[in-house]
Short mmCIF file of C-alpha atoms in Angstrom, two decimals:
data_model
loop_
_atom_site.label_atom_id
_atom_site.label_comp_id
_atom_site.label_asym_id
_atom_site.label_seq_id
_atom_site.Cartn_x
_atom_site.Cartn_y
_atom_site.Cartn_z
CA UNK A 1 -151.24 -82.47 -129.48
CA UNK A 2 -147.45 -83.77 -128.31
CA UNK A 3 -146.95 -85.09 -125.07
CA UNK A 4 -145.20 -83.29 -122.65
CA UNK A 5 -142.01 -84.83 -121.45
CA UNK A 6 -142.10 -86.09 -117.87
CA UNK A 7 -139.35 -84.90 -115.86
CA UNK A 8 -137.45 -87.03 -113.65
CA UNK A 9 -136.58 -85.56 -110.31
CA UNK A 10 -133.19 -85.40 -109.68
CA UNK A 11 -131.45 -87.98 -106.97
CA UNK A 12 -131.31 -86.71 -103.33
CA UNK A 13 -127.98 -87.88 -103.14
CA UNK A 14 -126.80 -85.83 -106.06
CA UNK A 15 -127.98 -82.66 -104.52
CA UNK A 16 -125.75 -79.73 -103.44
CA UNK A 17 -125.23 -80.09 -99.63
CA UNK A 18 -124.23 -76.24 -97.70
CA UNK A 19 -121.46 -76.65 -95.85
CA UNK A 20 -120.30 -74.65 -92.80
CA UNK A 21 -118.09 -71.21 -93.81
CA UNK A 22 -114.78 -72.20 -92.32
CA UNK A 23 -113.61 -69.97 -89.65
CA UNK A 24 -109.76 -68.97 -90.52
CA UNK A 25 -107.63 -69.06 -87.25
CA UNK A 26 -104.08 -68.08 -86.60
CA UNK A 27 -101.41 -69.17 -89.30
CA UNK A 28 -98.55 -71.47 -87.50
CA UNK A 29 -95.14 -70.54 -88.71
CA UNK A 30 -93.58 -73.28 -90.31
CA UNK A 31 -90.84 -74.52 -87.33
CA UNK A 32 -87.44 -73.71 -89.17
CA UNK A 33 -89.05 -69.89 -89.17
CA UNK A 34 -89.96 -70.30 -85.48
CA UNK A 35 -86.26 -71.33 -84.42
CA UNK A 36 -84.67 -68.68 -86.56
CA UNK A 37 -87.25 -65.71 -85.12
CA UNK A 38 -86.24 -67.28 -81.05
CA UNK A 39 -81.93 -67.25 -82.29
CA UNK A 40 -82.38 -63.78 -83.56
CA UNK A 41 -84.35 -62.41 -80.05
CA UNK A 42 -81.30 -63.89 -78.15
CA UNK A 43 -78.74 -62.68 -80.59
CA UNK A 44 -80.45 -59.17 -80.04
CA UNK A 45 -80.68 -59.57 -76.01
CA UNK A 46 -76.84 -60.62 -76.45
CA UNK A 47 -75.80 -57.23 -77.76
CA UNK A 48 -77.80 -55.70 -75.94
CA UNK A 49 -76.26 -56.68 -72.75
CA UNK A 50 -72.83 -56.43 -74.25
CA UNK A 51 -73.09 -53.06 -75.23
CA UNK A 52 -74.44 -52.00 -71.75
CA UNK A 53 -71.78 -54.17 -70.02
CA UNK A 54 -69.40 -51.89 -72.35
CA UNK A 55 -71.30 -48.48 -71.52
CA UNK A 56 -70.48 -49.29 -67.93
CA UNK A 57 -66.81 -50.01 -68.35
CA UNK A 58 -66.20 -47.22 -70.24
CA UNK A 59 -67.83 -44.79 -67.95
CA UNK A 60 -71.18 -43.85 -70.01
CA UNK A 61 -73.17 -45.65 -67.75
CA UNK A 62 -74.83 -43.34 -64.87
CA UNK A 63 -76.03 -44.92 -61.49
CA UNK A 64 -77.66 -44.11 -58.06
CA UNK A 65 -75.55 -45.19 -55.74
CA UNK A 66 -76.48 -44.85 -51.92
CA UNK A 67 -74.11 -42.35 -50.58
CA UNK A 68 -72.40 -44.97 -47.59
CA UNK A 69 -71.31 -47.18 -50.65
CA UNK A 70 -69.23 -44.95 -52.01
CA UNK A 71 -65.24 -44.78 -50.06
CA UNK A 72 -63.86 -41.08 -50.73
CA UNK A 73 -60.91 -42.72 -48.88
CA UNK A 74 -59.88 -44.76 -52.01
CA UNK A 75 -57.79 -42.55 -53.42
CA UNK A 76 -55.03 -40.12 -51.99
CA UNK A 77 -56.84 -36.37 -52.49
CA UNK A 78 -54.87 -34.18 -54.91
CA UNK A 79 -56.90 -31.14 -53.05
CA UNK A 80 -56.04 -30.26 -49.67
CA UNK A 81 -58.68 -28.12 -48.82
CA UNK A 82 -62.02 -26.35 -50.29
CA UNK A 83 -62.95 -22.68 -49.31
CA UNK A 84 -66.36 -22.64 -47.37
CA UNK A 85 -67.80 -20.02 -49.74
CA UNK A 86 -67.18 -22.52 -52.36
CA UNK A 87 -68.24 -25.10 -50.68
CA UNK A 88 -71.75 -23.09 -49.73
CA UNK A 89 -71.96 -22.50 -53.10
CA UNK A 90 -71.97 -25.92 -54.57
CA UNK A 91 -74.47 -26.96 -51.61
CA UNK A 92 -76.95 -24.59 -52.32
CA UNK A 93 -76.95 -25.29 -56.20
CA UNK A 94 -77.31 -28.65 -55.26
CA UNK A 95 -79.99 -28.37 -52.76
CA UNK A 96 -81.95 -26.02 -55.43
CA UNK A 97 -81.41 -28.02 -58.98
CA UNK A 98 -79.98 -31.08 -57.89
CA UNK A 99 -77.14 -33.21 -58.81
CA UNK A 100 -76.16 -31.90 -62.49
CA UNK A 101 -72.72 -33.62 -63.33
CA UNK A 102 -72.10 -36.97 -61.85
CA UNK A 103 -69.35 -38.50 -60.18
CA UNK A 104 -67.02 -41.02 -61.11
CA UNK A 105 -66.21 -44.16 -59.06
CA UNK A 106 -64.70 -47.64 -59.57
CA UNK A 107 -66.43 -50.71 -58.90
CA UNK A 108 -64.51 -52.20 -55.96
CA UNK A 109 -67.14 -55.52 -55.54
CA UNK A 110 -69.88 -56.44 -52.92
CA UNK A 111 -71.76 -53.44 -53.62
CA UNK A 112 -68.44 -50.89 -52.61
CA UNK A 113 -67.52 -47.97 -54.69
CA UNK A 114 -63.96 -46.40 -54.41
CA UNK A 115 -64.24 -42.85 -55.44
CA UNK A 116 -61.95 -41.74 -58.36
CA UNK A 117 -63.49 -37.95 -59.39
CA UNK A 118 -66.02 -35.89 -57.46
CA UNK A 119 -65.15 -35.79 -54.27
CA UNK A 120 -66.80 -32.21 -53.42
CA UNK A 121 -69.96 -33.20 -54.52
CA UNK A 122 -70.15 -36.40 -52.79
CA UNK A 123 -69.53 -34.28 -49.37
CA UNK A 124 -72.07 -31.65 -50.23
CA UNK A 125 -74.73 -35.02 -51.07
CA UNK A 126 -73.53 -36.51 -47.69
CA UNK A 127 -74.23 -32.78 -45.81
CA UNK A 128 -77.25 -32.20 -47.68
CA UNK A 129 -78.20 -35.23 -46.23
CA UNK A 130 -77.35 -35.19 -42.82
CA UNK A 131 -78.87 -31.95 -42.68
CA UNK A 132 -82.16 -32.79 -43.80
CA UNK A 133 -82.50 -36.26 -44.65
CA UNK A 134 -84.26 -35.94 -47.48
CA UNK A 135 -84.07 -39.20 -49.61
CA UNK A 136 -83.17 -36.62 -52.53
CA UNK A 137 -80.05 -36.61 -51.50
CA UNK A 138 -79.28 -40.23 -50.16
CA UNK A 139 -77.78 -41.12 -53.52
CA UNK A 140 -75.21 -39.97 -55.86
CA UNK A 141 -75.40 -40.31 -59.46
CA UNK A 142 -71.94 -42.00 -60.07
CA UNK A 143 -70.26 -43.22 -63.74
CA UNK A 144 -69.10 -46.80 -62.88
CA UNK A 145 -65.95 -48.14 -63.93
CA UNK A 146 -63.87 -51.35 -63.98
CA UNK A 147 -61.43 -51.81 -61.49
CA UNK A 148 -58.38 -50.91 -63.39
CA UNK A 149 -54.45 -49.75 -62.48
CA UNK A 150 -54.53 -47.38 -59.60
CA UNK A 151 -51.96 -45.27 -62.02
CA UNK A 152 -54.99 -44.49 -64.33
CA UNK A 153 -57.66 -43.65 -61.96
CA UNK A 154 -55.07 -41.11 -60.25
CA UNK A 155 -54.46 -39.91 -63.81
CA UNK A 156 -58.42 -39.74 -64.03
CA UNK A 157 -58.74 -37.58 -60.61
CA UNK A 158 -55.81 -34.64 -61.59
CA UNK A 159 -57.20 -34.68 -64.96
CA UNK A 160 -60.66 -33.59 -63.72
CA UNK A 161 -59.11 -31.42 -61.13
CA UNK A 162 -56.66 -29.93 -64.05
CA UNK A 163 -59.84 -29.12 -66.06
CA UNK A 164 -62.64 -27.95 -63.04
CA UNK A 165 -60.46 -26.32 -60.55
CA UNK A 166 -56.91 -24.58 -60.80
CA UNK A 167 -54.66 -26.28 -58.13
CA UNK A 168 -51.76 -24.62 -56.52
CA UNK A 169 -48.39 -26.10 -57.29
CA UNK A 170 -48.17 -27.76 -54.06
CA UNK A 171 -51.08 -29.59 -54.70
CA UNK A 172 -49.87 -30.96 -58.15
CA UNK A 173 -46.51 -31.70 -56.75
CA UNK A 174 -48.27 -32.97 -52.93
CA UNK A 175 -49.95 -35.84 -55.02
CA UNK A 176 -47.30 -36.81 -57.03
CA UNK A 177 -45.32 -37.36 -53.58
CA UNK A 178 -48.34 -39.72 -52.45
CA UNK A 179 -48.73 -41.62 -55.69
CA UNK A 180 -44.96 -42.86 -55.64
CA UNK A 181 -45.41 -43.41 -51.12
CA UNK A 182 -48.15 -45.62 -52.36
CA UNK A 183 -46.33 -47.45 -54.64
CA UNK A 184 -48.18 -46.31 -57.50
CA UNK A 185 -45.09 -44.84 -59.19
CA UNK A 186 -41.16 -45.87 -58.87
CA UNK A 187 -40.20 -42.43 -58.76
CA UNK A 188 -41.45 -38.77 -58.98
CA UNK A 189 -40.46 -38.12 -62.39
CA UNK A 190 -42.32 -40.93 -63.61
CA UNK A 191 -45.45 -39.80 -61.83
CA UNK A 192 -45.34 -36.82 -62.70
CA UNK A 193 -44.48 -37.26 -66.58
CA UNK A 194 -47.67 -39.64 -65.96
CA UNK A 195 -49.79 -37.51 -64.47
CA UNK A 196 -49.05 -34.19 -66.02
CA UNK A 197 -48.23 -35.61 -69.50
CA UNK A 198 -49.98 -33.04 -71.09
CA UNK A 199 -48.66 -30.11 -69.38
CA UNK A 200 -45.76 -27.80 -70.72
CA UNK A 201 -42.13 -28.54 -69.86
CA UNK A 202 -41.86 -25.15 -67.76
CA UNK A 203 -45.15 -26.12 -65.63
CA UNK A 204 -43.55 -29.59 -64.94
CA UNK A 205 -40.51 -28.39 -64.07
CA UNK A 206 -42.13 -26.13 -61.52
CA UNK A 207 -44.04 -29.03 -60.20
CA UNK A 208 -41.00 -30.91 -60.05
CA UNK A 209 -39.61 -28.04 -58.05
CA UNK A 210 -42.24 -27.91 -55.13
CA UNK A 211 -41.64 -31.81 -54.74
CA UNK A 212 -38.72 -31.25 -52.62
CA UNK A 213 -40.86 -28.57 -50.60
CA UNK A 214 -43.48 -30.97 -49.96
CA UNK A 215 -40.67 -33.74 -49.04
CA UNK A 216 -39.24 -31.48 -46.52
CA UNK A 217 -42.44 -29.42 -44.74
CA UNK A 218 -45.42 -31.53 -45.82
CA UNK A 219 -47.50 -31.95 -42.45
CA UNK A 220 -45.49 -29.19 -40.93
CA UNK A 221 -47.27 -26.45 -43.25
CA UNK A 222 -51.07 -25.31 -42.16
CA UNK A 223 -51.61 -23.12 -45.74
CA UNK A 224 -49.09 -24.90 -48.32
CA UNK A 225 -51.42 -24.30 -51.31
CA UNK A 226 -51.25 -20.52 -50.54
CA UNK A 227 -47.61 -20.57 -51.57
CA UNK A 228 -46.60 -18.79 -54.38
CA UNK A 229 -44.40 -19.53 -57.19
CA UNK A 230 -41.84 -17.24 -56.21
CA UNK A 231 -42.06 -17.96 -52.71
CA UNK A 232 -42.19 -21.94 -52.99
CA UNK A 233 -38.92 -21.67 -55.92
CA UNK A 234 -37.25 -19.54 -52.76
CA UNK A 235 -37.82 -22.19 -50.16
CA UNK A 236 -36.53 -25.03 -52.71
CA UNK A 237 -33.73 -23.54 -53.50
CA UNK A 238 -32.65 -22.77 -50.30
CA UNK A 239 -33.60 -25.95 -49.39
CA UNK A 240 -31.26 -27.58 -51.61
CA UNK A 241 -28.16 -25.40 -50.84
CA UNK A 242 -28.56 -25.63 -46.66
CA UNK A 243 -28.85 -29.70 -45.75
CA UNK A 244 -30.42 -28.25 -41.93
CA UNK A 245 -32.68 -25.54 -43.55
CA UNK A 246 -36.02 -27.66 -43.43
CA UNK A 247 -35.53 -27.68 -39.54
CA UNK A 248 -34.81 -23.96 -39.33
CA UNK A 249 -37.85 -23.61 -41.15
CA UNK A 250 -39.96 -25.54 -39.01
CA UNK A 251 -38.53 -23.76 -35.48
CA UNK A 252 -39.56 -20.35 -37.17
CA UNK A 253 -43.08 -21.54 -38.02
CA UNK A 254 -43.20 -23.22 -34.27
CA UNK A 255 -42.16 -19.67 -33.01
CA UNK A 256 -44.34 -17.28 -34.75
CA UNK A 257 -47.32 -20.13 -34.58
CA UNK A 258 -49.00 -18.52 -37.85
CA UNK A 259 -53.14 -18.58 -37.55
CA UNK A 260 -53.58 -17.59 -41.06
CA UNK A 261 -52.05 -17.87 -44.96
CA UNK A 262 -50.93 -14.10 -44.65
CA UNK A 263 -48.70 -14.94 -41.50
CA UNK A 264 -47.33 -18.31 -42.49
CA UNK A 265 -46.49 -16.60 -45.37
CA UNK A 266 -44.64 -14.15 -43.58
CA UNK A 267 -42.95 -16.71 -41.22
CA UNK A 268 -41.90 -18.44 -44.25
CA UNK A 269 -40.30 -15.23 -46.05
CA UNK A 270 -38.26 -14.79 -42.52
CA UNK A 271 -36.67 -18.16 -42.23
CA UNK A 272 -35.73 -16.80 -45.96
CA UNK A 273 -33.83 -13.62 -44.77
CA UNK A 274 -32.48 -14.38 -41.45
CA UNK A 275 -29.27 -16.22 -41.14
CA UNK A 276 -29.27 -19.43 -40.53
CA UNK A 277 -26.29 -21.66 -39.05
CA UNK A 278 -26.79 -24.32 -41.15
CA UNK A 279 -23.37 -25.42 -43.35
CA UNK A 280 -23.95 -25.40 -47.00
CA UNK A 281 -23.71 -28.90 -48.98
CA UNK A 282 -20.50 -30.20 -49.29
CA UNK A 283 -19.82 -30.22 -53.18
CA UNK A 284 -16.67 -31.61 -53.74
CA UNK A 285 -18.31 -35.34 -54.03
CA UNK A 286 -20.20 -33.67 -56.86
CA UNK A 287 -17.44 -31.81 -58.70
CA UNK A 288 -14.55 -32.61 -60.20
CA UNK A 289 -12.09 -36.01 -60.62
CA UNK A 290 -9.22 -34.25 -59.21
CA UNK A 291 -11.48 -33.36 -56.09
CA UNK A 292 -12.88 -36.91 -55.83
CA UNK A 293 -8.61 -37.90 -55.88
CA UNK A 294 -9.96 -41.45 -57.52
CA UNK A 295 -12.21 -42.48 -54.44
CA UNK A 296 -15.49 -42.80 -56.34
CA UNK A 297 -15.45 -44.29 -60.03
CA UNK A 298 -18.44 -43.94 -62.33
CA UNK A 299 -19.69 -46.25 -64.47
CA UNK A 300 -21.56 -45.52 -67.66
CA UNK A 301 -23.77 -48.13 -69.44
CA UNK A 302 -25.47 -47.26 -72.26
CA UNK A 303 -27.39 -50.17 -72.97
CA UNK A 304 -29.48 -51.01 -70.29
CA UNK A 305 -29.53 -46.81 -69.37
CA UNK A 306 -27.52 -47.19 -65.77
CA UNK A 307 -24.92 -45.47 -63.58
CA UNK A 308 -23.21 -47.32 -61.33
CA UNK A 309 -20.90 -45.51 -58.24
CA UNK A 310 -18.33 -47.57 -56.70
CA UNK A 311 -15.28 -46.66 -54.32
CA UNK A 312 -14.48 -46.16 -50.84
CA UNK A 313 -15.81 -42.72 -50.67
CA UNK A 314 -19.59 -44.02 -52.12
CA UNK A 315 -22.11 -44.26 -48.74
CA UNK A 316 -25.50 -43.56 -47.62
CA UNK A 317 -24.71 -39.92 -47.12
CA UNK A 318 -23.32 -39.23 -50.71
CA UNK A 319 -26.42 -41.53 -51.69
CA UNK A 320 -28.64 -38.69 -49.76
CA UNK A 321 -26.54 -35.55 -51.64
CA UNK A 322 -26.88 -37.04 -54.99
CA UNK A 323 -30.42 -37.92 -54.68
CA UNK A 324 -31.11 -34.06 -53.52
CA UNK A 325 -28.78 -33.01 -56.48
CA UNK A 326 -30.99 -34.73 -58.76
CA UNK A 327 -34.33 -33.97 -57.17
CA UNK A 328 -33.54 -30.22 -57.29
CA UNK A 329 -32.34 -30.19 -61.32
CA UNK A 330 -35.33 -28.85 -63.19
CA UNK A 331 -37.66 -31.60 -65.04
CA UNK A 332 -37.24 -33.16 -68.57
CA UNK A 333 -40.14 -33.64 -70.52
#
């Protein structure tokens, strides 16, 4: 019978020893990832804000602006007045669905707002208010703008105005007047090629015409942008043939003391027929050489676009006549 083989047992420090299952815990990024992951999220922030700050500028950016923030004041109106039923009108649609379209101001600093475009609906927000105070209306949804040249944000206001609401010719011509009083403008045919630089030659011209009315009777007229274009061409044109007429004009309107647009109309088409005792511009400054007899010599320069008067017979009061003269030619586009 063989003998079994005895079996050795095995070492204890050979056996297998269980180890702990290793818990797996949050992977580190390796630190060139971490600093590339932080310049991207401030690269991204970045643009962000640049492309708001941009939004704003350029008038895509829409705030709520308290109402006492805002100056309607900022600019010279182009509108002279708003009919109550229209006015009603915009109130009520206002007071039922709320502020649709917003207005458009330009960031003046320290929180002030001057107002550029919207100027009826900030008054209906600011009655709406006073009426009820409801906090609804205690703000005014306003596109902010950068403070830029006056000359565009009047260009902004008549454009809106051009577009929304049909203004009389006095209106168009009124704010021309103002935009070259404020300094805005040199002249009126550069504000007016400026702000009506899309409109046809014959409606600038006609502007151009009812600049000289609004020269002469602006302040003195209760219902200018009820004026006609017949009418107003009447009153320039007789305004530029009698030097005295704007005064006989204004002692008829003090006379009939008109209440209405119907009877300052009529006043107005009376100073027209009845004769006046004014004497008509001198034009022999204006005519020919032989009339002049040498006393005023004009120089032509073609380079720098000039023409100079010089002579004995050359004072304020041909100054005055030739500045009517060319005030009263029709407009060149």
């Amino acid at each position: 019978m063989a003998r079994r083989k005895r079996l050795t047992p095995p070492r204890p420090d050979l056996l297998e020893v269980e180890t702990p299952p290793v818990t797996a815990g949050p992977l580190s990024a390796p630190p060139i990832a971490q600093v590339a992951a932080e310049a991207a999220s401030t690269a991204a922030l970045q643009a962000l804000s640049d492309e708001m700050t941009r939004a704003r500028e350029a008038g895509r950016f829409i705030e709520a602006l308290p109402l006492e923030t805002v100056d309607a004041s900022y600019l010279v109106r182009d509108r002279l007045g708003v009919s109550g039923e229209e006015q009603e009108a915009l109130v009520a649609s206002l007071k039922a669905r709320g502020q649709q379209t917003p207005i458009e101001v330009v960031a003046l600093g320290e929180g002030r707002y001057g107002l550029i475009a919207g100027w009826r609906r900030l008054m209906a927000l600011r009655q709406l208010f006073e009426e009820t105070g409801d906090a609804r209306f205690a703000k005014v949804e306003a596109r902010v703008t950068r403070p830029g040249e006056t000359a565009e944000a009047y260009r902004a206001m008549v454009e809106e105005n051009e577009i929304r609401v049909g203004l009389s010719h006095y209106e168009r011509a009124r704010i021309a007047v103002k935009a070259v009083e404020e300094g805005v403008y040199p002249h009126d045919r550069a504000a007016l090629d400026s702000l009506y630089s899309s409109a046809s030659r014959a409606k600038k011209s006609k502007i151009r015409s009812f600049v000289s009315l609004v020269r002469h009777l602006d302040g003195t007229l209760r219902y200018p942008t009820a004026i006609g274009e017949r009418l107003g061409l009447s009153l320039v044109k007789r305004l530029s043939e009698h030097r005295d007429f704007s005064a006989h004009v204004i002692q008829v309107l003090k006379r009939e003391n008109p209440t209405d647009s119907e009877a300052e109309q009529t006043a107005l088409k009376q100073s027209l027929l009845a004769k006046t005792e004014t004497k008509k511009r001198p034009e022999s400054r204006l005519k020919t050489e032989e009339q002049r007899q040498g006393a005023i010599a004009v120089h032509w320069s073609a380079k720098s676009k000039e023409i100079r008067l010089s002579g004995v017979g050359v004072d304020a009061e041909l100054a005055k006549e030739l500045k009517a003269w060319i005030e009263s030619r029709p407009c060149r586009s």
